[in-house]
């Protein structure tokens, strides 16, 4: 109430008397607009006011951090049919939940108990599990300084109250659409070291662990979770968010990268290369290689020599 009143150039007076209660007076300036006209709007109140969104967006997980029940209900009613929504009532709980579920987007109020939205945003952007997650701040503060403070903490977008569900829907859709376009581009790549995504500290650490343990029989998802200090959900959603690939797809890509390098730089036979890349069955290695390169490992090596 205080933020919205200040935004409207109003004031709040508070008078309290023992055993009699508290009296609040809100004063707002009167603005004379001159002649006005009623313009009829043909709006279907029963239809969802959110922009058309693909049913695939139900796979997106959004974390809503909002202490006001009425505001949270308003937001959830507009988004529940399109996204998986998790809600927390303060920044401290929101921070814990974000690390647990690794959502695709965090929507947070600014003024909250325990931990405010600015602090939450900074902590989210500083944590290796959540630093990639887009962060949308909701606030009644419309001044430039407040926006700059939010952006300085790492917020990706800023929406000023009051807003309608259609406006919120478009902001969310645009954020997720941009994220999806980037992932579609990334997922078509191999693992080039010069690509910025594969220089992300999390992916670099994971890649180093995989490279060092390719020939170890225990190299599986559980092994990687233990080595990275994550749960299976955290590992999968982090890798998916950064690369567009599943954990298994990323590991396979790294194995194939090594196979390609060994074919180019050594005289090892195909079985030896298969073992060096963590495959105990050369026949299965051959199958995976053909699927990726559309030719056998022997044919690939021959093409390199003829080039």
GROMACS .gro file of C-alpha atoms in nm:
model
  307
    1UNK     CA    1   0.000   0.000   0.000
    2UNK     CA    2   0.282   0.239   0.091
    3UNK     CA    3   0.465   0.179  -0.239
    4UNK     CA    4   0.152   0.225  -0.450
    5UNK     CA    5   0.047   0.539  -0.260
    6UNK     CA    6   0.390   0.695  -0.306
    7UNK     CA    7   0.384   0.610  -0.676
    8UNK     CA    8   0.057   0.803  -0.706
    9UNK     CA    9   0.210   1.103  -0.522
   10UNK     CA   10  -0.009   1.037  -0.220
   11UNK     CA   11   0.059   1.022   0.151
   12UNK     CA   12  -0.026   0.801   0.449
   13UNK     CA   13  -0.099   0.927   0.800
   14UNK     CA   14  -0.112   0.693   1.099
   15UNK     CA   15  -0.271   0.775   1.435
   16UNK     CA   16  -0.263   0.522   1.717
   17UNK     CA   17  -0.422   0.542   2.061
   18UNK     CA   18  -0.376   0.287   2.339
   19UNK     CA   19  -0.673   0.053   2.376
   20UNK     CA   20  -0.855   0.234   2.092
   21UNK     CA   21  -0.680   0.103   1.781
   22UNK     CA   22  -0.499   0.251   1.485
   23UNK     CA   23  -0.637   0.491   1.223
   24UNK     CA   24  -0.486   0.508   0.872
   25UNK     CA   25  -0.558   0.801   0.639
   26UNK     CA   26  -0.454   0.772   0.273
   27UNK     CA   27  -0.457   1.096   0.074
   28UNK     CA   28  -0.436   1.094  -0.306
   29UNK     CA   29  -0.423   1.400  -0.536
   30UNK     CA   30  -0.721   1.473  -0.764
   31UNK     CA   31  -0.634   1.498  -1.130
   32UNK     CA   32  -0.879   1.679  -1.361
   33UNK     CA   33  -0.886   1.501  -1.693
   34UNK     CA   34  -1.137   1.728  -1.866
   35UNK     CA   35  -1.405   1.576  -2.087
   36UNK     CA   36  -1.411   1.197  -2.092
   37UNK     CA   37  -1.595   0.943  -2.304
   38UNK     CA   38  -1.708   0.589  -2.232
   39UNK     CA   39  -1.565   0.353  -2.490
   40UNK     CA   40  -1.731   0.010  -2.503
   41UNK     CA   41  -1.492  -0.283  -2.507
   42UNK     CA   42  -1.585  -0.617  -2.658
   43UNK     CA   43  -1.403  -0.839  -2.412
   44UNK     CA   44  -1.482  -1.200  -2.341
   45UNK     CA   45  -1.437  -1.214  -1.965
   46UNK     CA   46  -1.448  -1.593  -1.970
   47UNK     CA   47  -1.162  -1.624  -2.214
   48UNK     CA   48  -0.809  -1.632  -2.084
   49UNK     CA   49  -0.640  -1.297  -2.133
   50UNK     CA   50  -0.296  -1.451  -2.161
   51UNK     CA   51  -0.138  -1.459  -2.506
   52UNK     CA   52  -0.168  -1.782  -2.700
   53UNK     CA   53   0.091  -2.022  -2.560
   54UNK     CA   54   0.187  -2.365  -2.685
   55UNK     CA   55   0.081  -2.660  -2.469
   56UNK     CA   56   0.451  -2.748  -2.451
   57UNK     CA   57   0.498  -2.464  -2.203
   58UNK     CA   58   0.337  -2.686  -1.937
   59UNK     CA   59   0.685  -2.835  -1.912
   60UNK     CA   60   0.814  -2.501  -1.785
   61UNK     CA   61   0.848  -2.463  -1.408
   62UNK     CA   62   0.797  -2.116  -1.259
   63UNK     CA   63   0.879  -2.026  -0.900
   64UNK     CA   64   0.659  -1.747  -0.762
   65UNK     CA   65   0.791  -1.573  -0.450
   66UNK     CA   66   0.516  -1.348  -0.315
   67UNK     CA   67   0.407  -1.292   0.045
   68UNK     CA   68   0.071  -1.130  -0.040
   69UNK     CA   69  -0.193  -1.402  -0.077
   70UNK     CA   70  -0.425  -1.193  -0.295
   71UNK     CA   71  -0.148  -1.099  -0.536
   72UNK     CA   72  -0.018  -1.456  -0.546
   73UNK     CA   73  -0.368  -1.588  -0.622
   74UNK     CA   74  -0.413  -1.331  -0.900
   75UNK     CA   75  -0.084  -1.436  -1.062
   76UNK     CA   76  -0.140  -1.809  -1.018
   77UNK     CA   77  -0.491  -1.800  -1.162
   78UNK     CA   78  -0.352  -1.651  -1.482
   79UNK     CA   79  -0.059  -1.891  -1.511
   80UNK     CA   80  -0.168  -2.227  -1.367
   81UNK     CA   81  -0.317  -2.353  -1.693
   82UNK     CA   82   0.003  -2.276  -1.885
   83UNK     CA   83   0.290  -2.353  -1.647
   84UNK     CA   84   0.386  -2.558  -1.343
   85UNK     CA   85   0.375  -2.303  -1.060
   86UNK     CA   86   0.548  -2.335  -0.722
   87UNK     CA   87   0.490  -2.061  -0.465
   88UNK     CA   88   0.690  -1.946  -0.164
   89UNK     CA   89   0.585  -1.672   0.078
   90UNK     CA   90   0.923  -1.513   0.145
   91UNK     CA   91   1.268  -1.478  -0.007
   92UNK     CA   92   1.435  -1.723   0.230
   93UNK     CA   93   1.196  -2.004   0.139
   94UNK     CA   94   1.214  -1.900  -0.226
   95UNK     CA   95   1.592  -1.932  -0.226
   96UNK     CA   96   1.577  -2.282  -0.081
   97UNK     CA   97   1.306  -2.388  -0.325
   98UNK     CA   98   1.492  -2.248  -0.626
   99UNK     CA   99   1.799  -2.457  -0.543
  100UNK     CA  100   1.580  -2.764  -0.494
  101UNK     CA  101   1.373  -2.750  -0.814
  102UNK     CA  102   1.589  -2.532  -1.046
  103UNK     CA  103   1.291  -2.358  -1.216
  104UNK     CA  104   1.289  -2.210  -1.566
  105UNK     CA  105   1.189  -1.868  -1.429
  106UNK     CA  106   1.162  -1.694  -1.093
  107UNK     CA  107   0.899  -1.424  -1.037
  108UNK     CA  108   0.951  -1.234  -0.713
  109UNK     CA  109   0.804  -0.942  -0.525
  110UNK     CA  110   1.054  -0.691  -0.386
  111UNK     CA  111   0.917  -0.613  -0.038
  112UNK     CA  112   0.894  -0.940   0.158
  113UNK     CA  113   0.973  -1.071   0.507
  114UNK     CA  114   1.285  -1.277   0.585
  115UNK     CA  115   1.459  -1.182   0.260
  116UNK     CA  116   1.359  -0.913   0.008
  117UNK     CA  117   1.346  -0.959  -0.368
  118UNK     CA  118   1.671  -0.774  -0.435
  119UNK     CA  119   1.865  -0.996  -0.195
  120UNK     CA  120   1.697  -1.308  -0.332
  121UNK     CA  121   1.791  -1.209  -0.687
  122UNK     CA  122   2.155  -1.152  -0.593
  123UNK     CA  123   2.178  -1.487  -0.409
  124UNK     CA  124   2.014  -1.670  -0.700
  125UNK     CA  125   2.262  -1.518  -0.946
  126UNK     CA  126   2.555  -1.602  -0.715
  127UNK     CA  127   2.468  -1.971  -0.667
  128UNK     CA  128   2.623  -2.216  -0.919
  129UNK     CA  129   2.303  -2.420  -0.945
  130UNK     CA  130   2.071  -2.126  -1.009
  131UNK     CA  131   2.287  -1.853  -1.167
  132UNK     CA  132   2.136  -1.913  -1.513
  133UNK     CA  133   1.769  -1.872  -1.412
  134UNK     CA  134   1.588  -1.563  -1.552
  135UNK     CA  135   1.460  -1.342  -1.270
  136UNK     CA  136   1.151  -1.118  -1.298
  137UNK     CA  137   1.100  -0.856  -1.025
  138UNK     CA  138   0.752  -0.727  -0.939
  139UNK     CA  139   0.725  -0.398  -0.751
  140UNK     CA  140   0.516  -0.086  -0.704
  141UNK     CA  141   0.832   0.125  -0.725
  142UNK     CA  142   0.844   0.282  -1.069
  143UNK     CA  143   1.137   0.519  -1.013
  144UNK     CA  144   1.460   0.481  -1.208
  145UNK     CA  145   1.671   0.421  -0.898
  146UNK     CA  146   1.463   0.118  -0.797
  147UNK     CA  147   1.491  -0.027  -1.147
  148UNK     CA  148   1.866   0.026  -1.149
  149UNK     CA  149   1.896  -0.142  -0.811
  150UNK     CA  150   1.706  -0.445  -0.939
  151UNK     CA  151   1.916  -0.468  -1.254
  152UNK     CA  152   2.235  -0.430  -1.049
  153UNK     CA  153   2.134  -0.738  -0.851
  154UNK     CA  154   2.100  -0.932  -1.177
  155UNK     CA  155   1.727  -0.907  -1.252
  156UNK     CA  156   1.646  -0.991  -1.614
  157UNK     CA  157   1.314  -0.804  -1.623
  158UNK     CA  158   1.117  -0.559  -1.411
  159UNK     CA  159   0.738  -0.528  -1.401
  160UNK     CA  160   0.573  -0.239  -1.218
  161UNK     CA  161   0.250  -0.284  -1.020
  162UNK     CA  162  -0.031  -0.255  -1.094
  163UNK     CA  163  -0.029  -0.480  -1.402
  164UNK     CA  164  -0.283  -0.710  -1.563
  165UNK     CA  165  -0.240  -1.080  -1.630
  166UNK     CA  166  -0.208  -1.023  -2.006
  167UNK     CA  167   0.091  -0.795  -1.957
  168UNK     CA  168   0.252  -1.045  -1.719
  169UNK     CA  169   0.178  -1.324  -1.965
  170UNK     CA  170   0.357  -1.148  -2.249
  171UNK     CA  171   0.661  -1.069  -2.034
  172UNK     CA  172   0.690  -1.433  -1.924
  173UNK     CA  173   0.634  -1.563  -2.275
  174UNK     CA  174   0.902  -1.336  -2.418
  175UNK     CA  175   1.156  -1.438  -2.153
  176UNK     CA  176   1.094  -1.809  -2.204
  177UNK     CA  177   1.079  -1.775  -2.584
  178UNK     CA  178   1.421  -1.608  -2.589
  179UNK     CA  179   1.554  -1.879  -2.361
  180UNK     CA  180   1.411  -2.151  -2.581
  181UNK     CA  181   1.552  -2.002  -2.902
  182UNK     CA  182   1.898  -1.998  -2.745
  183UNK     CA  183   1.866  -2.359  -2.632
  184UNK     CA  184   1.750  -2.473  -2.976
  185UNK     CA  185   2.060  -2.314  -3.125
  186UNK     CA  186   2.289  -2.458  -2.858
  187UNK     CA  187   2.143  -2.810  -2.878
  188UNK     CA  188   2.247  -2.838  -3.243
  189UNK     CA  189   2.611  -2.775  -3.151
  190UNK     CA  190   2.867  -3.027  -3.041
  191UNK     CA  191   3.083  -2.916  -2.750
  192UNK     CA  192   3.313  -2.649  -2.900
  193UNK     CA  193   3.545  -2.514  -2.633
  194UNK     CA  194   3.518  -2.163  -2.771
  195UNK     CA  195   3.140  -2.146  -2.729
  196UNK     CA  196   3.041  -1.927  -2.433
  197UNK     CA  197   2.783  -2.176  -2.301
  198UNK     CA  198   3.042  -2.451  -2.273
  199UNK     CA  199   3.272  -2.211  -2.088
  200UNK     CA  200   3.016  -2.184  -1.807
  201UNK     CA  201   3.195  -2.285  -1.483
  202UNK     CA  202   2.938  -2.556  -1.407
  203UNK     CA  203   2.976  -2.719  -1.749
  204UNK     CA  204   3.356  -2.685  -1.740
  205UNK     CA  205   3.369  -2.858  -1.400
  206UNK     CA  206   3.135  -3.132  -1.518
  207UNK     CA  207   3.331  -3.182  -1.839
  208UNK     CA  208   3.657  -3.210  -1.645
  209UNK     CA  209   3.508  -3.479  -1.420
  210UNK     CA  210   3.376  -3.672  -1.719
  211UNK     CA  211   3.708  -3.647  -1.906
  212UNK     CA  212   3.901  -3.777  -1.605
  213UNK     CA  213   3.664  -4.067  -1.546
  214UNK     CA  214   3.564  -4.178  -1.896
  215UNK     CA  215   3.731  -4.516  -1.853
  216UNK     CA  216   3.593  -4.565  -1.503
  217UNK     CA  217   3.316  -4.822  -1.488
  218UNK     CA  218   3.116  -4.616  -1.238
  219UNK     CA  219   3.071  -4.313  -1.467
  220UNK     CA  220   2.693  -4.273  -1.449
  221UNK     CA  221   2.441  -4.012  -1.338
  222UNK     CA  222   2.473  -4.103  -0.969
  223UNK     CA  223   2.853  -4.073  -0.991
  224UNK     CA  224   2.825  -3.730  -1.154
  225UNK     CA  225   2.572  -3.609  -0.895
  226UNK     CA  226   2.806  -3.708  -0.613
  227UNK     CA  227   3.106  -3.548  -0.784
  228UNK     CA  228   2.917  -3.222  -0.853
  229UNK     CA  229   2.737  -3.214  -0.517
  230UNK     CA  230   2.389  -3.207  -0.671
  231UNK     CA  231   2.070  -3.410  -0.675
  232UNK     CA  232   1.961  -3.583  -0.996
  233UNK     CA  233   1.695  -3.315  -1.051
  234UNK     CA  234   1.942  -3.031  -1.001
  235UNK     CA  235   2.197  -3.187  -1.236
  236UNK     CA  236   1.946  -3.265  -1.510
  237UNK     CA  237   1.771  -2.927  -1.502
  238UNK     CA  238   2.098  -2.733  -1.484
  239UNK     CA  239   2.246  -2.917  -1.784
  240UNK     CA  240   1.920  -2.887  -1.977
  241UNK     CA  241   1.898  -2.514  -1.907
  242UNK     CA  242   2.256  -2.446  -2.015
  243UNK     CA  243   2.293  -2.682  -2.312
  244UNK     CA  244   1.948  -2.800  -2.418
  245UNK     CA  245   2.072  -3.157  -2.371
  246UNK     CA  246   1.999  -3.429  -2.119
  247UNK     CA  247   2.278  -3.553  -1.892
  248UNK     CA  248   2.322  -3.867  -2.102
  249UNK     CA  249   2.331  -3.666  -2.426
  250UNK     CA  250   2.600  -3.438  -2.284
  251UNK     CA  251   2.813  -3.732  -2.167
  252UNK     CA  252   2.774  -3.905  -2.504
  253UNK     CA  253   2.875  -3.584  -2.682
  254UNK     CA  254   3.192  -3.560  -2.472
  255UNK     CA  255   3.274  -3.925  -2.545
  256UNK     CA  256   3.229  -3.868  -2.916
  257UNK     CA  257   3.445  -3.556  -2.897
  258UNK     CA  258   3.727  -3.768  -2.753
  259UNK     CA  259   3.673  -4.039  -3.014
  260UNK     CA  260   3.696  -3.781  -3.293
  261UNK     CA  261   4.016  -3.640  -3.145
  262UNK     CA  262   4.176  -3.985  -3.110
  263UNK     CA  263   4.083  -4.077  -3.467
  264UNK     CA  264   4.256  -3.761  -3.587
  265UNK     CA  265   4.568  -3.771  -3.373
  266UNK     CA  266   4.651  -4.137  -3.298
  267UNK     CA  267   4.691  -4.472  -3.470
  268UNK     CA  268   4.485  -4.658  -3.210
  269UNK     CA  269   4.252  -4.916  -3.360
  270UNK     CA  270   3.877  -4.870  -3.331
  271UNK     CA  271   3.838  -5.106  -3.034
  272UNK     CA  272   4.114  -4.928  -2.842
  273UNK     CA  273   3.946  -4.594  -2.910
  274UNK     CA  274   3.614  -4.736  -2.790
  275UNK     CA  275   3.770  -4.843  -2.459
  276UNK     CA  276   3.950  -4.507  -2.425
  277UNK     CA  277   3.612  -4.333  -2.458
  278UNK     CA  278   3.448  -4.539  -2.185
  279UNK     CA  279   3.273  -4.801  -2.399
  280UNK     CA  280   3.319  -5.160  -2.284
  281UNK     CA  281   3.149  -5.287  -2.600
  282UNK     CA  282   3.318  -5.175  -2.926
  283UNK     CA  283   3.007  -5.278  -3.121
  284UNK     CA  284   2.792  -5.037  -2.919
  285UNK     CA  285   3.054  -4.765  -2.965
  286UNK     CA  286   3.036  -4.822  -3.340
  287UNK     CA  287   2.657  -4.790  -3.330
  288UNK     CA  288   2.670  -4.460  -3.137
  289UNK     CA  289   2.942  -4.322  -3.367
  290UNK     CA  290   2.746  -4.398  -3.684
  291UNK     CA  291   2.435  -4.235  -3.537
  292UNK     CA  292   2.627  -3.914  -3.471
  293UNK     CA  293   2.853  -3.889  -3.778
  294UNK     CA  294   2.656  -4.091  -4.038
  295UNK     CA  295   2.960  -4.304  -4.108
  296UNK     CA  296   3.171  -4.563  -3.929
  297UNK     CA  297   3.478  -4.467  -3.727
  298UNK     CA  298   3.702  -4.629  -3.990
  299UNK     CA  299   3.535  -4.432  -4.269
  300UNK     CA  300   3.569  -4.113  -4.066
  301UNK     CA  301   3.942  -4.171  -4.019
  302UNK     CA  302   3.986  -4.240  -4.389
  303UNK     CA  303   3.809  -3.913  -4.478
  304UNK     CA  304   4.048  -3.725  -4.250
  305UNK     CA  305   4.353  -3.883  -4.415
  306UNK     CA  306   4.226  -3.802  -4.764
  307UNK     CA  307   4.142  -3.442  -4.673
   0.00000   0.00000   0.00000
